Coordinates of C-alpha atoms in Angstrom, one line a residue:
M1 CA -12.6 32.7 39.8
S2 CA -12.5 31.9 43.6
G3 CA -15.8 33.7 44.2
V4 CA -17.5 31.8 41.4
L5 CA -15.9 28.6 42.5
N6 CA -17.1 29.1 46.0
S7 CA -20.7 29.7 44.8
I8 CA -20.5 26.5 42.7
E9 CA -19.3 24.5 45.7
I10 CA -22.1 25.8 47.8
A11 CA -24.6 24.9 45.1
V12 CA -23.1 21.4 44.9
K13 CA -23.4 20.9 48.6
T14 CA -26.8 22.3 49.1
L15 CA -28.9 21.4 46.0
P16 CA -30.5 18.0 45.8
C17 CA -29.5 17.5 42.2
P18 CA -26.2 17.1 40.3
I19 CA -24.7 20.3 39.0
L20 CA -23.7 20.7 35.4
I21 CA -21.3 23.5 34.5
K22 CA -21.6 24.9 31.0
E23 CA -19.3 27.4 29.3
V24 CA -20.9 29.6 26.6
G25 CA -18.3 29.8 23.9
A26 CA -14.9 30.2 25.4
G27 CA -14.3 26.6 26.6
I28 CA -13.3 25.2 30.0
S29 CA -9.6 24.4 30.3
L30 CA -8.2 21.4 32.2
P31 CA -7.1 23.4 35.2
V32 CA -10.6 24.9 35.6
A33 CA -12.2 21.5 35.0
K34 CA -10.0 20.0 37.8
K35 CA -11.1 22.8 40.2
L36 CA -14.7 22.2 39.4
H37 CA -14.3 18.5 40.0
N38 CA -12.5 19.1 43.3
V39 CA -15.6 21.0 44.5
G40 CA -17.9 18.1 43.4
V41 CA -18.9 18.9 39.8
Y42 CA -19.2 15.7 37.7
Y43 CA -20.8 17.1 34.6
I44 CA -19.0 19.8 32.4
D45 CA -20.0 21.1 29.0
V46 CA -16.8 22.6 27.7
A47 CA -18.8 24.6 25.0
C48 CA -15.8 25.9 23.1
A49 CA -15.4 28.6 20.4
G50 CA -16.8 27.5 17.0
G51 CA -20.5 27.5 17.6
T52 CA -22.9 30.3 18.3
S53 CA -21.0 33.3 19.8
W54 CA -23.2 34.5 22.7
A55 CA -20.7 37.2 23.4
R56 CA -21.2 38.5 19.8
I57 CA -24.9 38.3 20.1
E58 CA -24.9 40.2 23.4
A59 CA -22.5 42.8 22.0
E60 CA -24.8 43.5 19.1
R61 CA -27.5 44.5 21.6
L62 CA -25.3 47.2 23.2
P63 CA -25.0 50.7 22.0
K64 CA -22.1 51.2 19.6
S65 CA -20.0 53.0 22.1
Q66 CA -20.1 50.1 24.5
R67 CA -19.7 47.5 21.8
E68 CA -16.3 48.8 21.0
L69 CA -15.1 48.0 24.5
Y70 CA -15.9 44.3 24.1
E71 CA -14.9 43.9 20.4
P72 CA -11.4 42.7 21.0
F73 CA -12.8 39.8 23.1
L74 CA -15.4 38.5 20.6
D75 CA -13.1 35.8 19.3
W76 CA -11.9 34.9 22.7
G77 CA -11.9 31.2 23.6
H78 CA -10.4 27.8 23.2
L79 CA -11.1 25.4 20.3
I80 CA -12.5 22.1 21.3
T81 CA -9.8 20.2 19.4
D82 CA -7.2 21.9 21.7
I83 CA -9.1 21.3 25.0
L84 CA -10.3 17.7 24.6
P85 CA -7.0 15.8 24.3
E86 CA -5.9 17.3 27.7
M87 CA -9.3 16.5 29.3
R88 CA -8.4 12.8 29.1
Q89 CA -6.8 13.2 32.5
I90 CA -10.2 13.5 34.2
L91 CA -12.5 11.6 31.8
Q92 CA -12.9 8.8 34.3
Q93 CA -14.2 11.1 37.0
V94 CA -16.2 13.7 35.0
T95 CA -18.8 13.5 32.2
I96 CA -17.5 15.8 29.5
I97 CA -20.1 17.3 27.1
G98 CA -18.7 18.8 23.9
S99 CA -20.5 21.6 22.2
G100 CA -19.7 24.6 20.1
G101 CA -19.9 24.1 16.4
L102 CA -21.5 20.6 16.2
R103 CA -23.4 20.7 12.9
N104 CA -23.7 17.1 11.8
G105 CA -23.1 13.5 12.7
L106 CA -19.4 13.6 11.6
D107 CA -18.8 16.4 14.0
L108 CA -20.4 14.3 16.7
A109 CA -18.2 11.4 15.8
K110 CA -15.1 13.6 16.1
L111 CA -16.2 14.8 19.5
L112 CA -16.7 11.3 20.7
Y113 CA -13.3 10.3 19.2
L114 CA -11.6 13.1 21.1
G115 CA -13.1 11.9 24.4
C116 CA -16.5 13.6 24.9
H117 CA -19.1 11.4 26.5
I118 CA -21.9 13.5 24.9
G119 CA -22.1 16.0 22.1
G120 CA -24.4 19.0 21.9
G121 CA -25.4 21.4 19.2
A122 CA -28.3 23.7 18.8
S123 CA -27.9 25.6 15.5
V124 CA -28.7 22.7 13.2
L125 CA -31.8 21.8 15.2
L126 CA -33.0 25.4 15.6
K127 CA -32.8 25.9 11.8
S128 CA -35.3 23.1 11.5
L129 CA -37.8 25.1 13.6
E130 CA -37.8 28.2 11.5
T131 CA -41.2 27.5 10.0
E132 CA -44.5 28.6 11.6
E133 CA -46.4 25.3 11.2
L134 CA -46.0 23.0 14.2
E135 CA -46.4 19.8 12.2
V136 CA -43.7 20.9 9.8
K137 CA -41.4 21.9 12.7
Q138 CA -41.8 18.5 14.3
E139 CA -41.1 16.7 11.0
Q140 CA -38.1 18.8 10.2
L141 CA -36.7 18.4 13.8
F142 CA -37.1 14.6 13.6
Q143 CA -35.5 14.6 10.2
S144 CA -32.5 16.7 11.4
L145 CA -32.0 14.3 14.3
K146 CA -32.3 11.3 12.0
T147 CA -29.8 12.8 9.6
I148 CA -27.3 13.3 12.4
K149 CA -27.8 9.7 13.6
E150 CA -27.3 8.4 10.1
Q151 CA -24.2 10.5 9.6
L152 CA -22.8 9.1 12.9
S153 CA -23.6 5.6 11.7
I154 CA -21.7 6.2 8.4
A155 CA -18.7 7.5 10.4
L156 CA -18.8 4.4 12.6
F157 CA -18.9 2.2 9.5
L158 CA -16.0 4.0 7.9
T159 CA -13.9 3.5 11.0
G160 CA -14.9 -0.1 11.5
I161 CA -16.6 0.6 14.8
N162 CA -19.9 -0.9 15.9
K163 CA -20.8 1.4 18.8
A164 CA -20.4 5.2 19.2
D165 CA -19.1 4.6 22.7
D166 CA -16.1 2.9 21.2
L167 CA -14.9 5.9 19.2
G168 CA -13.1 7.3 22.3
N169 CA -11.3 3.9 22.7
L170 CA -10.1 4.2 19.1
N171 CA -8.3 7.4 20.1
K172 CA -6.7 5.7 23.1
M173 CA -5.2 3.1 20.9
S174 CA -3.5 5.5 18.5

């Protein structure tokens, strides 16, 4: 990882904008997150296993002879529920984005409870865009977002919490 880490450090020092590091399905462990923070990264999307498997999608594009080479690694990766509790060590210094399998407002509540600052998920929103009509796409997209927001509100009500930001504090008390 040293070559990659060196390139990230150069980007952090030379680009005029913050750098967000995003995994694409295997997750970012605490030791890697600490190394990223040490070179100046303050935004990390841990993007764990459980969501869209980009490795699987890319493997499907390969000829069968090459696909077999990668097949043992298609389920490679950390689960977000394993990674987030240990990430608490750096939560004050780094903004953690949790993605990989977020499908509804309850999933979002769980990510926030486990310590994420932000949750991200594409599949539920992409499904709302499967129609050809632009007006229908927009309405379905807004409805999907509204549903996620309402589900999060229900989760907050059921836990006796007023603000989503306080879900992470609930975990600290337990």
